[in-house]
Each structure stands twice: as structure tokens, then as C-alpha cells.
PDB file of C-alpha atoms in Angstrom:
ATOM      1  CA  UNK A   5       0.000   0.000   0.000  1.00 50.00           C
ATOM      2  CA  UNK A   6       2.650   2.447  -1.098  1.00 50.00           C
ATOM      3  CA  UNK A   7      -0.036   4.827  -2.361  1.00 54.00           C
ATOM      4  CA  UNK A   8      -1.219   5.427   1.199  1.00 57.00           C
ATOM      5  CA  UNK A   9       2.253   6.284   2.405  1.00 66.00           C
ATOM      6  CA  UNK A  10       2.628   8.932  -0.313  1.00 76.00           C
ATOM      7  CA  UNK A  11      -0.844  10.476   0.088  1.00 85.00           C
ATOM      8  CA  UNK A  12      -1.905  13.103   2.585  1.00 91.00           C
ATOM      9  CA  UNK A  13      -4.843  11.798   4.623  1.00 92.00           C
ATOM     10  CA  UNK A  14      -7.118  14.558   5.888  1.00 94.00           C
ATOM     11  CA  UNK A  15      -8.128  14.602   9.569  1.00 95.00           C
ATOM     12  CA  UNK A  16     -11.156  12.415  10.432  1.00 95.00           C
ATOM     13  CA  UNK A  17     -10.647  10.259   7.313  1.00 95.00           C
ATOM     14  CA  UNK A  18      -9.413   7.201   9.197  1.00 94.00           C
ATOM     15  CA  UNK A  19     -12.055   7.749  11.876  1.00 94.00           C
ATOM     16  CA  UNK A  20     -14.836   7.760   9.282  1.00 95.00           C
ATOM     17  CA  UNK A  21     -13.367   4.712   7.527  1.00 95.00           C
ATOM     18  CA  UNK A  22     -13.178   2.782  10.804  1.00 94.00           C
ATOM     19  CA  UNK A  23     -16.705   3.835  11.844  1.00 94.00           C
ATOM     20  CA  UNK A  24     -18.048   2.283   8.672  1.00 95.00           C
ATOM     21  CA  UNK A  25     -16.048  -0.914   9.152  1.00 94.00           C
ATOM     22  CA  UNK A  26     -17.274  -1.239  12.750  1.00 93.00           C
ATOM     23  CA  UNK A  27     -20.901  -0.615  11.722  1.00 93.00           C
ATOM     24  CA  UNK A  28     -20.618  -3.545   9.289  1.00 92.00           C
ATOM     25  CA  UNK A  29     -19.830  -5.755  12.296  1.00 90.00           C
ATOM     26  CA  UNK A  30     -22.698  -4.602  14.499  1.00 89.00           C
ATOM     27  CA  UNK A  31     -26.142  -6.162  14.648  1.00 86.00           C
ATOM     28  CA  UNK A  32     -29.296  -4.065  14.559  1.00 85.00           C
ATOM     29  CA  UNK A  33     -30.239  -2.980  18.126  1.00 81.00           C
ATOM     30  CA  UNK A  34     -33.325  -4.672  19.537  1.00 81.00           C
ATOM     31  CA  UNK A  35     -34.213  -1.344  21.121  1.00 78.00           C
ATOM     32  CA  UNK A  36     -35.977   0.445  18.244  1.00 76.00           C
ATOM     33  CA  UNK A  37     -35.041   3.771  19.811  1.00 78.00           C
ATOM     34  CA  UNK A  38     -31.372   3.111  19.020  1.00 82.00           C
ATOM     35  CA  UNK A  39     -29.626   3.233  15.663  1.00 84.00           C
ATOM     36  CA  UNK A  40     -26.490   1.278  14.824  1.00 87.00           C
ATOM     37  CA  UNK A  41     -24.565   4.541  15.120  1.00 89.00           C
ATOM     38  CA  UNK A  42     -25.958   5.021  18.639  1.00 87.00           C
ATOM     39  CA  UNK A  43     -24.773   1.514  19.455  1.00 86.00           C
ATOM     40  CA  UNK A  44     -21.291   2.251  18.102  1.00 88.00           C
ATOM     41  CA  UNK A  45     -21.090   5.373  20.251  1.00 88.00           C
ATOM     42  CA  UNK A  46     -22.231   3.530  23.371  1.00 85.00           C
ATOM     43  CA  UNK A  47     -19.590   0.868  22.798  1.00 84.00           C
ATOM     44  CA  UNK A  48     -16.844   3.475  22.536  1.00 86.00           C
ATOM     45  CA  UNK A  49     -17.950   5.100  25.802  1.00 82.00           C
ATOM     46  CA  UNK A  50     -20.201   7.952  24.689  1.00 81.00           C
ATOM     47  CA  UNK A  51     -23.336   8.793  26.644  1.00 76.00           C
ATOM     48  CA  UNK A  52     -26.401   8.235  24.484  1.00 74.00           C
ATOM     49  CA  UNK A  53     -30.073   8.637  25.422  1.00 66.00           C
ATOM     50  CA  UNK A  54     -29.472   8.288  29.155  1.00 68.00           C
ATOM     51  CA  UNK A  55     -28.065   4.771  28.771  1.00 70.00           C
ATOM     52  CA  UNK A  56     -25.987   3.675  31.769  1.00 67.00           C
ATOM     53  CA  UNK A  57     -23.114   1.189  31.976  1.00 70.00           C
ATOM     54  CA  UNK A  58     -25.126  -1.911  32.880  1.00 66.00           C
ATOM     55  CA  UNK A  59     -27.472  -1.303  29.941  1.00 77.00           C
ATOM     56  CA  UNK A  60     -24.489  -1.152  27.585  1.00 77.00           C
ATOM     57  CA  UNK A  61     -23.316  -4.494  28.967  1.00 80.00           C
ATOM     58  CA  UNK A  62     -26.806  -5.889  28.363  1.00 80.00           C
ATOM     59  CA  UNK A  63     -26.562  -4.669  24.771  1.00 78.00           C
ATOM     60  CA  UNK A  64     -23.333  -6.603  24.299  1.00 82.00           C
ATOM     61  CA  UNK A  65     -24.699  -9.764  25.934  1.00 83.00           C
ATOM     62  CA  UNK A  66     -27.774  -9.690  23.687  1.00 79.00           C
ATOM     63  CA  UNK A  67     -25.528 -10.090  20.628  1.00 78.00           C
ATOM     64  CA  UNK A  68     -22.814 -12.608  21.667  1.00 77.00           C
ATOM     65  CA  UNK A  69     -21.566 -13.161  18.092  1.00 81.00           C
ATOM     66  CA  UNK A  70     -21.366  -9.473  17.277  1.00 81.00           C
ATOM     67  CA  UNK A  71     -18.086  -8.390  15.744  1.00 77.00           C
ATOM     68  CA  UNK A  72     -17.149 -11.815  14.405  1.00 80.00           C
ATOM     69  CA  UNK A  73     -18.149 -10.962  10.844  1.00 81.00           C
ATOM     70  CA  UNK A  74     -18.135  -7.874   8.675  1.00 85.00           C
ATOM     71  CA  UNK A  75     -15.592  -5.894   6.705  1.00 90.00           C
ATOM     72  CA  UNK A  76     -11.995  -6.957   7.200  1.00 88.00           C
ATOM     73  CA  UNK A  77      -8.980  -4.651   7.584  1.00 89.00           C
ATOM     74  CA  UNK A  78      -7.997  -5.673   4.031  1.00 90.00           C
ATOM     75  CA  UNK A  79     -11.404  -4.541   2.748  1.00 91.00           C
ATOM     76  CA  UNK A  80     -10.864  -1.134   4.344  1.00 91.00           C
ATOM     77  CA  UNK A  81      -7.372  -0.808   2.895  1.00 91.00           C
ATOM     78  CA  UNK A  82      -8.711  -1.701  -0.558  1.00 92.00           C
ATOM     79  CA  UNK A  83     -11.342   1.012  -0.224  1.00 93.00           C
ATOM     80  CA  UNK A  84      -8.734   3.562   0.851  1.00 91.00           C
ATOM     81  CA  UNK A  85      -6.514   2.655  -2.103  1.00 90.00           C
ATOM     82  CA  UNK A  86      -9.453   2.935  -4.490  1.00 91.00           C
ATOM     83  CA  UNK A  87     -10.321   6.355  -3.052  1.00 91.00           C
ATOM     84  CA  UNK A  88      -6.800   7.573  -3.826  1.00 88.00           C
ATOM     85  CA  UNK A  89      -6.983   6.346  -7.403  1.00 86.00           C
ATOM     86  CA  UNK A  90     -10.475   7.758  -7.881  1.00 83.00           C
ATOM     87  CA  UNK A  91      -9.590  11.305  -6.822  1.00 77.00           C
ATOM     88  CA  UNK A  92      -6.264  11.535  -8.629  1.00 73.00           C
ATOM     89  CA  UNK A  93      -5.330  14.136  -6.020  1.00 71.00           C
ATOM     90  CA  UNK A  94      -2.435  14.247  -3.570  1.00 83.00           C
ATOM     91  CA  UNK A  95      -4.786  13.798  -0.602  1.00 89.00           C
ATOM     92  CA  UNK A  96      -8.013  12.051   0.369  1.00 92.00           C
ATOM     93  CA  UNK A  97     -10.754  13.132   2.760  1.00 93.00           C
ATOM     94  CA  UNK A  98     -13.699  11.348   4.428  1.00 94.00           C
ATOM     95  CA  UNK A  99     -16.051  12.008   1.498  1.00 93.00           C
ATOM     96  CA  UNK A 100     -13.641  10.281  -0.887  1.00 93.00           C
ATOM     97  CA  UNK A 101     -13.643   7.213   1.359  1.00 94.00           C
ATOM     98  CA  UNK A 102     -17.440   7.174   1.698  1.00 94.00           C
ATOM     99  CA  UNK A 103     -17.812   7.400  -2.093  1.00 94.00           C
ATOM    100  CA  UNK A 104     -15.474   4.416  -2.421  1.00 95.00           C
ATOM    101  CA  UNK A 105     -17.420   2.415   0.163  1.00 95.00           C
ATOM    102  CA  UNK A 106     -20.618   3.071  -1.797  1.00 94.00           C
ATOM    103  CA  UNK A 107     -18.924   2.010  -5.056  1.00 94.00           C
ATOM    104  CA  UNK A 108     -17.603  -1.215  -3.491  1.00 93.00           C
ATOM    105  CA  UNK A 109     -21.070  -2.130  -2.228  1.00 92.00           C
ATOM    106  CA  UNK A 110     -22.912  -1.315  -5.466  1.00 91.00           C
ATOM    107  CA  UNK A 111     -20.273  -3.052  -7.604  1.00 89.00           C
ATOM    108  CA  UNK A 112     -20.269  -6.155  -5.398  1.00 87.00           C
ATOM    109  CA  UNK A 113     -16.608  -5.804  -4.475  1.00 87.00           C
ATOM    110  CA  UNK A 114     -17.174  -7.073  -0.914  1.00 85.00           C
ATOM    111  CA  UNK A 115     -17.389 -10.814  -1.566  1.00 75.00           C
ATOM    112  CA  UNK A 116     -18.665 -11.608   1.932  1.00 78.00           C
ATOM    113  CA  UNK A 117     -21.776  -9.506   1.257  1.00 78.00           C
ATOM    114  CA  UNK A 118     -23.640 -10.864  -1.734  1.00 72.00           C
ATOM    115  CA  UNK A 119     -27.288 -10.935  -0.602  1.00 82.00           C
ATOM    116  CA  UNK A 120     -29.438  -7.959  -1.485  1.00 85.00           C
ATOM    117  CA  UNK A 121     -30.435  -7.338   2.151  1.00 86.00           C
ATOM    118  CA  UNK A 122     -26.752  -7.322   3.108  1.00 86.00           C
ATOM    119  CA  UNK A 123     -25.987  -4.778   0.398  1.00 89.00           C
ATOM    120  CA  UNK A 124     -28.886  -2.622   1.557  1.00 91.00           C
ATOM    121  CA  UNK A 125     -27.536  -2.648   5.130  1.00 89.00           C
ATOM    122  CA  UNK A 126     -24.110  -1.575   3.882  1.00 91.00           C
ATOM    123  CA  UNK A 127     -25.596   1.241   1.806  1.00 92.00           C
ATOM    124  CA  UNK A 128     -27.655   2.376   4.816  1.00 92.00           C
ATOM    125  CA  UNK A 129     -24.426   2.400   6.823  1.00 92.00           C
ATOM    126  CA  UNK A 130     -22.864   4.776   4.276  1.00 93.00           C
ATOM    127  CA  UNK A 131     -25.731   7.189   4.908  1.00 93.00           C
ATOM    128  CA  UNK A 132     -25.380   6.832   8.694  1.00 92.00           C
ATOM    129  CA  UNK A 133     -21.664   7.630   8.615  1.00 95.00           C
ATOM    130  CA  UNK A 134     -22.215  10.432   6.094  1.00 94.00           C
ATOM    131  CA  UNK A 135     -24.682  12.126   8.471  1.00 93.00           C
ATOM    132  CA  UNK A 136     -22.185  11.741  11.289  1.00 92.00           C
ATOM    133  CA  UNK A 137     -19.452  13.335   9.173  1.00 94.00           C
ATOM    134  CA  UNK A 138     -21.763  16.159   8.102  1.00 93.00           C
ATOM    135  CA  UNK A 139     -22.151  17.242  11.726  1.00 89.00           C
ATOM    136  CA  UNK A 140     -18.455  16.756  12.368  1.00 90.00           C
ATOM    137  CA  UNK A 141     -17.277  18.855   9.419  1.00 92.00           C
ATOM    138  CA  UNK A 142     -19.648  21.726  10.197  1.00 88.00           C
ATOM    139  CA  UNK A 143     -18.193  21.944  13.696  1.00 86.00           C
ATOM    140  CA  UNK A 144     -14.600  21.738  12.436  1.00 90.00           C
ATOM    141  CA  UNK A 145     -15.124  24.562   9.946  1.00 90.00           C
ATOM    142  CA  UNK A 146     -17.072  26.813  12.285  1.00 86.00           C
ATOM    143  CA  UNK A 147     -14.398  26.334  14.944  1.00 86.00           C
ATOM    144  CA  UNK A 148     -11.807  27.413  12.360  1.00 88.00           C
ATOM    145  CA  UNK A 149     -13.814  30.597  11.737  1.00 87.00           C
ATOM    146  CA  UNK A 150     -14.149  31.523  15.414  1.00 84.00           C
ATOM    147  CA  UNK A 151     -11.138  33.577  16.465  1.00 74.00           C
ATOM    148  CA  UNK A 152      -9.867  32.467  19.859  1.00 72.00           C
ATOM    149  CA  UNK A 153     -12.298  29.523  19.994  1.00 81.00           C
ATOM    150  CA  UNK A 154     -10.616  27.655  22.900  1.00 84.00           C
ATOM    151  CA  UNK A 155     -10.611  30.791  25.050  1.00 84.00           C
ATOM    152  CA  UNK A 156     -14.261  31.538  24.232  1.00 82.00           C
ATOM    153  CA  UNK A 157     -15.261  27.939  24.976  1.00 88.00           C
ATOM    154  CA  UNK A 158     -13.361  27.913  28.289  1.00 90.00           C
ATOM    155  CA  UNK A 159     -15.007  31.174  29.380  1.00 88.00           C
ATOM    156  CA  UNK A 160     -18.456  29.786  28.548  1.00 90.00           C
ATOM    157  CA  UNK A 161     -17.639  26.558  30.409  1.00 92.00           C
ATOM    158  CA  UNK A 162     -16.516  28.398  33.534  1.00 92.00           C
ATOM    159  CA  UNK A 163     -19.586  30.604  33.411  1.00 92.00           C
ATOM    160  CA  UNK A 164     -21.814  27.548  33.173  1.00 94.00           C
ATOM    161  CA  UNK A 165     -20.116  25.906  36.164  1.00 93.00           C
ATOM    162  CA  UNK A 166     -20.508  29.023  38.313  1.00 92.00           C
ATOM    163  CA  UNK A 167     -24.181  29.442  37.442  1.00 93.00           C
ATOM    164  CA  UNK A 168     -24.985  25.713  37.754  1.00 94.00           C
ATOM    165  CA  UNK A 169     -23.301  25.410  41.160  1.00 94.00           C
ATOM    166  CA  UNK A 170     -25.183  28.443  42.470  1.00 94.00           C
ATOM    167  CA  UNK A 171     -28.453  27.126  41.049  1.00 94.00           C
ATOM    168  CA  UNK A 172     -28.047  23.719  42.725  1.00 94.00           C
ATOM    169  CA  UNK A 173     -27.107  25.204  46.096  1.00 93.00           C
ATOM    170  CA  UNK A 174     -29.669  28.033  45.794  1.00 92.00           C
ATOM    171  CA  UNK A 175     -26.962  30.610  46.447  1.00 92.00           C
ATOM    172  CA  UNK A 176     -26.554  34.153  45.153  1.00 91.00           C
ATOM    173  CA  UNK A 177     -23.825  35.267  42.754  1.00 90.00           C
ATOM    174  CA  UNK A 178     -22.119  38.655  42.723  1.00 85.00           C
ATOM    175  CA  UNK A 179     -22.563  40.626  39.518  1.00 78.00           C
ATOM    176  CA  UNK A 180     -19.128  41.348  38.019  1.00 71.00           C
ATOM    177  CA  UNK A 181     -20.207  44.823  36.845  1.00 70.00           C
ATOM    178  CA  UNK A 182     -22.471  46.203  39.576  1.00 77.00           C
ATOM    179  CA  UNK A 183     -21.063  44.177  42.468  1.00 78.00           C
ATOM    180  CA  UNK A 184     -24.606  43.445  43.605  1.00 88.00           C
ATOM    181  CA  UNK A 185     -25.836  39.997  44.560  1.00 90.00           C
ATOM    182  CA  UNK A 186     -28.099  38.319  42.025  1.00 91.00           C
ATOM    183  CA  UNK A 187     -29.888  35.038  41.433  1.00 92.00           C
ATOM    184  CA  UNK A 188     -28.285  32.401  39.176  1.00 92.00           C
ATOM    185  CA  UNK A 189     -28.970  33.079  35.501  1.00 93.00           C
ATOM    186  CA  UNK A 190     -31.390  30.283  34.595  1.00 93.00           C
ATOM    187  CA  UNK A 191     -31.877  31.658  31.093  1.00 93.00           C
ATOM    188  CA  UNK A 192     -28.133  31.378  30.425  1.00 92.00           C
ATOM    189  CA  UNK A 193     -28.058  27.792  31.752  1.00 94.00           C
ATOM    190  CA  UNK A 194     -31.043  26.719  29.694  1.00 95.00           C
ATOM    191  CA  UNK A 195     -29.682  28.256  26.477  1.00 92.00           C
ATOM    192  CA  UNK A 196     -26.686  25.962  26.792  1.00 93.00           C
ATOM    193  CA  UNK A 197     -28.575  22.869  27.967  1.00 95.00           C
ATOM    194  CA  UNK A 198     -31.185  23.158  25.222  1.00 93.00           C
ATOM    195  CA  UNK A 199     -28.432  22.747  22.608  1.00 91.00           C
ATOM    196  CA  UNK A 200     -28.236  19.050  23.510  1.00 92.00           C
ATOM    197  CA  UNK A 201     -31.898  18.453  24.279  1.00 91.00           C
ATOM    198  CA  UNK A 202     -31.752  18.602  28.079  1.00 93.00           C
ATOM    199  CA  UNK A 203     -35.358  19.204  29.126  1.00 93.00           C
ATOM    200  CA  UNK A 204     -36.329  21.575  31.885  1.00 92.00           C
ATOM    201  CA  UNK A 205     -37.426  18.645  34.044  1.00 93.00           C
ATOM    202  CA  UNK A 206     -34.037  16.911  33.710  1.00 93.00           C
ATOM    203  CA  UNK A 207     -31.915  20.078  33.968  1.00 94.00           C
ATOM    204  CA  UNK A 208     -31.185  19.620  37.675  1.00 95.00           C
ATOM    205  CA  UNK A 209     -29.960  16.029  37.258  1.00 94.00           C
ATOM    206  CA  UNK A 210     -27.788  17.094  34.328  1.00 94.00           C
ATOM    207  CA  UNK A 211     -26.212  19.873  36.391  1.00 94.00           C
ATOM    208  CA  UNK A 212     -25.639  17.477  39.283  1.00 95.00           C
ATOM    209  CA  UNK A 213     -23.917  15.067  36.887  1.00 92.00           C
ATOM    210  CA  UNK A 214     -21.650  17.863  35.679  1.00 93.00           C
ATOM    211  CA  UNK A 215     -20.722  18.896  39.220  1.00 93.00           C
ATOM    212  CA  UNK A 216     -19.957  15.265  40.148  1.00 92.00           C
ATOM    213  CA  UNK A 217     -17.576  15.057  37.173  1.00 89.00           C
ATOM    214  CA  UNK A 218     -15.996  18.380  38.150  1.00 89.00           C
ATOM    215  CA  UNK A 219     -15.514  17.152  41.714  1.00 90.00           C
ATOM    216  CA  UNK A 220     -13.878  13.924  40.536  1.00 89.00           C
ATOM    217  CA  UNK A 221     -11.446  15.792  38.276  1.00 89.00           C
ATOM    218  CA  UNK A 222     -10.594  18.254  41.051  1.00 88.00           C
ATOM    219  CA  UNK A 223      -9.939  15.467  43.579  1.00 88.00           C
ATOM    220  CA  UNK A 224      -7.509  13.824  41.174  1.00 89.00           C
ATOM    221  CA  UNK A 225      -5.686  17.127  40.743  1.00 87.00           C
ATOM    222  CA  UNK A 226      -6.757  17.413  37.120  1.00 85.00           C
ATOM    223  CA  UNK A 227      -7.374  20.571  35.112  1.00 85.00           C
ATOM    224  CA  UNK A 228     -10.917  21.650  34.427  1.00 86.00           C
ATOM    225  CA  UNK A 229     -11.281  22.259  30.698  1.00 90.00           C
ATOM    226  CA  UNK A 230     -14.294  23.059  28.556  1.00 91.00           C
ATOM    227  CA  UNK A 231     -14.139  19.621  26.926  1.00 88.00           C
ATOM    228  CA  UNK A 232     -13.920  17.678  30.203  1.00 87.00           C
ATOM    229  CA  UNK A 233     -17.511  16.430  29.840  1.00 88.00           C
ATOM    230  CA  UNK A 234     -18.545  15.182  26.352  1.00 87.00           C
ATOM    231  CA  UNK A 235     -22.172  16.362  26.470  1.00 89.00           C
ATOM    232  CA  UNK A 236     -21.334  19.754  27.929  1.00 92.00           C
ATOM    233  CA  UNK A 237     -18.570  20.092  25.352  1.00 91.00           C
ATOM    234  CA  UNK A 238     -21.140  19.471  22.605  1.00 89.00           C
ATOM    235  CA  UNK A 239     -23.523  22.024  24.131  1.00 92.00           C
ATOM    236  CA  UNK A 240     -20.797  24.681  24.331  1.00 91.00           C
ATOM    237  CA  UNK A 241     -19.751  24.082  20.723  1.00 87.00           C
ATOM    238  CA  UNK A 242     -23.317  24.377  19.494  1.00 87.00           C
ATOM    239  CA  UNK A 243     -23.960  27.523  21.509  1.00 87.00           C
ATOM    240  CA  UNK A 244     -20.858  29.266  20.145  1.00 85.00           C
ATOM    241  CA  UNK A 245     -21.579  28.129  16.599  1.00 83.00           C
ATOM    242  CA  UNK A 246     -25.179  29.318  16.687  1.00 80.00           C
ATOM    243  CA  UNK A 247     -24.047  32.863  15.925  1.00 71.00           C
ATOM    244  CA  UNK A 248     -21.326  31.749  13.515  1.00 79.00           C
ATOM    245  CA  UNK A 249     -23.387  29.793  11.000  1.00 80.00           C
ATOM    246  CA  UNK A 250     -24.396  32.765   8.845  1.00 77.00           C
ATOM    247  CA  UNK A 251     -20.821  34.075   8.643  1.00 76.00           C
ATOM    248  CA  UNK A 252     -19.481  30.682   7.534  1.00 81.00           C
ATOM    249  CA  UNK A 253     -22.314  30.119   5.059  1.00 81.00           C
ATOM    250  CA  UNK A 254     -21.793  33.463   3.326  1.00 80.00           C
ATOM    251  CA  UNK A 255     -17.988  33.355   3.320  1.00 80.00           C
ATOM    252  CA  UNK A 256     -17.760  29.805   1.929  1.00 80.00           C
ATOM    253  CA  UNK A 257     -20.473  30.017  -0.730  1.00 79.00           C
ATOM    254  CA  UNK A 258     -19.906  33.484  -2.212  1.00 78.00           C
ATOM    255  CA  UNK A 259     -18.348  33.035  -5.645  1.00 77.00           C
ATOM    256  CA  UNK A 260     -16.373  36.274  -5.425  1.00 77.00           C
ATOM    257  CA  UNK A 261     -15.724  37.004  -1.721  1.00 77.00           C
ATOM    258  CA  UNK A 262     -15.195  40.626  -0.728  1.00 82.00           C
ATOM    259  CA  UNK A 263     -12.056  41.668   1.126  1.00 84.00           C
ATOM    260  CA  UNK A 264     -13.414  40.937   4.598  1.00 81.00           C
ATOM    261  CA  UNK A 265     -14.849  37.558   3.574  1.00 80.00           C
ATOM    262  CA  UNK A 266     -11.561  36.596   1.902  1.00 86.00           C
ATOM    263  CA  UNK A 267      -9.634  37.514   5.048  1.00 87.00           C
ATOM    264  CA  UNK A 268     -11.903  35.280   7.123  1.00 85.00           C
ATOM    265  CA  UNK A 269     -11.552  32.465   4.591  1.00 88.00           C
ATOM    266  CA  UNK A 270      -7.758  32.800   4.632  1.00 90.00           C
ATOM    267  CA  UNK A 271      -7.707  32.785   8.441  1.00 89.00           C
ATOM    268  CA  UNK A 272      -9.982  29.715   8.552  1.00 90.00           C
ATOM    269  CA  UNK A 273      -7.778  27.944   5.985  1.00 92.00           C
ATOM    270  CA  UNK A 274      -4.681  28.623   8.094  1.00 92.00           C
ATOM    271  CA  UNK A 275      -6.499  27.352  11.185  1.00 91.00           C
ATOM    272  CA  UNK A 276      -7.376  24.126   9.356  1.00 93.00           C
ATOM    273  CA  UNK A 277      -3.813  23.694   8.099  1.00 94.00           C
ATOM    274  CA  UNK A 278      -2.621  24.053  11.694  1.00 93.00           C
ATOM    275  CA  UNK A 279      -4.931  21.153  12.559  1.00 92.00           C
ATOM    276  CA  UNK A 280      -3.399  18.838   9.971  1.00 94.00           C
ATOM    277  CA  UNK A 281      -5.151  19.706   6.721  1.00 94.00           C
ATOM    278  CA  UNK A 282      -3.277  20.526   3.532  1.00 92.00           C
ATOM    279  CA  UNK A 283      -4.404  23.459   1.357  1.00 91.00           C
ATOM    280  CA  UNK A 284      -6.268  21.152  -1.004  1.00 91.00           C
ATOM    281  CA  UNK A 285      -8.290  19.266   1.613  1.00 92.00           C
ATOM    282  CA  UNK A 286      -8.866  22.476   3.614  1.00 92.00           C
ATOM    283  CA  UNK A 287     -10.460  23.996   0.509  1.00 90.00           C
ATOM    284  CA  UNK A 288     -12.592  20.875   0.002  1.00 90.00           C
ATOM    285  CA  UNK A 289     -13.738  20.879   3.626  1.00 91.00           C
ATOM    286  CA  UNK A 290     -14.633  24.581   3.552  1.00 90.00           C
ATOM    287  CA  UNK A 291     -16.656  24.167   0.373  1.00 88.00           C
ATOM    288  CA  UNK A 292     -18.488  21.105   1.649  1.00 89.00           C
ATOM    289  CA  UNK A 293     -19.340  22.682   5.002  1.00 88.00           C
ATOM    290  CA  UNK A 294     -20.588  25.780   3.215  1.00 83.00           C
ATOM    291  CA  UNK A 295     -22.932  23.712   1.059  1.00 84.00           C
ATOM    292  CA  UNK A 296     -24.274  21.904   4.132  1.00 84.00           C
ATOM    293  CA  UNK A 297     -24.925  25.171   5.965  1.00 80.00           C
ATOM    294  CA  UNK A 298     -26.639  26.623   2.902  1.00 71.00           C
ATOM    295  CA  UNK A 299     -29.162  23.788   3.022  1.00 70.00           C
ATOM    296  CA  UNK A 300     -29.626  23.969   6.802  1.00 57.00           C
TER     297      UNK A 300
END
């Protein structure tokens, strides 16, 4: 596989390729409220739909032969190699790999999957992973457009912790401008929590969960960072990006950007290159994210 060694692989490409391969080895969840992608996320340790550890173990026990069949590592390498040849470019990105997976399924290149229902499952898996990547790439690009994103995210995280702690303990906070005591800002808390579907009735338990995680990190002498809790991290990203969507959509889809738009595009491109993209795949990612946001 010399082609792979000589080709730049864009960030998230191997992750997307492996997600698809793993999905091919998972059985359909008996719980109709779960998708195969939900199952994959639960297995890798994500929190999905309030599932707890013992329920994840029950999921595994209900499918004892899961993982014993599906795409092989060689299949995945063949797909990656095909993606390189198909693009003719010096790099490949997740969309190139997903296109190759679809081609392999439709052309019957996976010899272990010959039945029509098996092919349909593999094509459905392409759509599942594509939707996952769509959300991923929008976040990557919008983060590249936000100047000082880590600092903004950390400030929002700290603000959430302060307000949540005061809300749980029913304590007052001191206003940083007036110096007067005030009640916790429930509107601020809810604007963040609503980004990930936390209902008003479950807000208190969510905040308690966050504070338990914060306490555990503090006891171990760890550093509290905005991405310390996966669900809160997602909520913070979405809240910051809410006001960024229009900027990204306009800057990435305008055929002839004005000076300010071009400056923002150049800055976003540099931010992506700093994260491991080359100029070619950065341009592809920006264009794709722009098209997604235009349809949103």
C-alpha cells in the first residue's frame, strides 16, 4: 500500500473509515429507539439517550456473536486505495472514502456480502456515517472561523459551572459589573442545555452530573477544561456556533468574496492547516461545510 504512504490523509478520514467498518460488524439494536450509530457510540464510551453502563453491557450480551463478521482490515485498505486512485489528487478526505465504500457495495466488491439485504444494510451504513461526518465537518469549519475559539469555549464553560453550582445550592452570585448579589442566571443555563436536548425537568440532574464530574477531576488534581464532559462540550460548541453559521455560510459560498470575507476564509484555511489539513483538503472541507450550511 505504497499509495497510502505517499498520500496526505485529511483529519477524520481514518475515523470515518473505521466507523463504517465497525458498523458492518454490528447487529441491529433490539431497542428500536437506538440506531447502529448510537450503538457504536455507546460501545466506545459515549453517553447516548441516558443509557448507563449496565445497559451497555446488556446490549453486548444480547448479541454474543457481534463483531465476528463484517468488513476486514484488508477490505478497508482496498477502499482507501481505491479512493486515492479515484480522486487523482495528492490527498483524500472522508467524502472520498465514503464514495469508495458506496462504489464497493454497489459493484459487489465485498465478496462476503452478496445478498441484497446485506448490500442494503451496507448502503444504509454509508448514509449513517455520512450524516455523522456532516455534523463533524460543520463543527470543524465553524471552529476554524471563530477567532480564539478555545478561550471563548473555556469562558463559557466556567460561566456555566458558576451558574450551575449556584443554582443547585440556591446561592446568590455577585454581579461582576455592579457588584450586587443576584440570582443564578437560569436563562443562560437553559440556552446551553437546550443545545443538547436537556429538558427543563431533567436540567437539575444534568447539572448534578456535571458537578460530580468536576468534583472527581478536582480530587484527582486534574485541570478543568471546557471539553472535560462530552455532552457539555457538545452544548458549548453548538452555543458558540449558533451565531457563527451565517458568517461561515456566506464566506464559503460566495463566488467572489469581498475583502473581509476573503480575510476570514484565509484565516480559517490557516487554522485548518494548523490542525493537519493541507491546502487542497482544507479547501474541500470549507466548500463542503458551506454547502451543508446553505441547506440547513
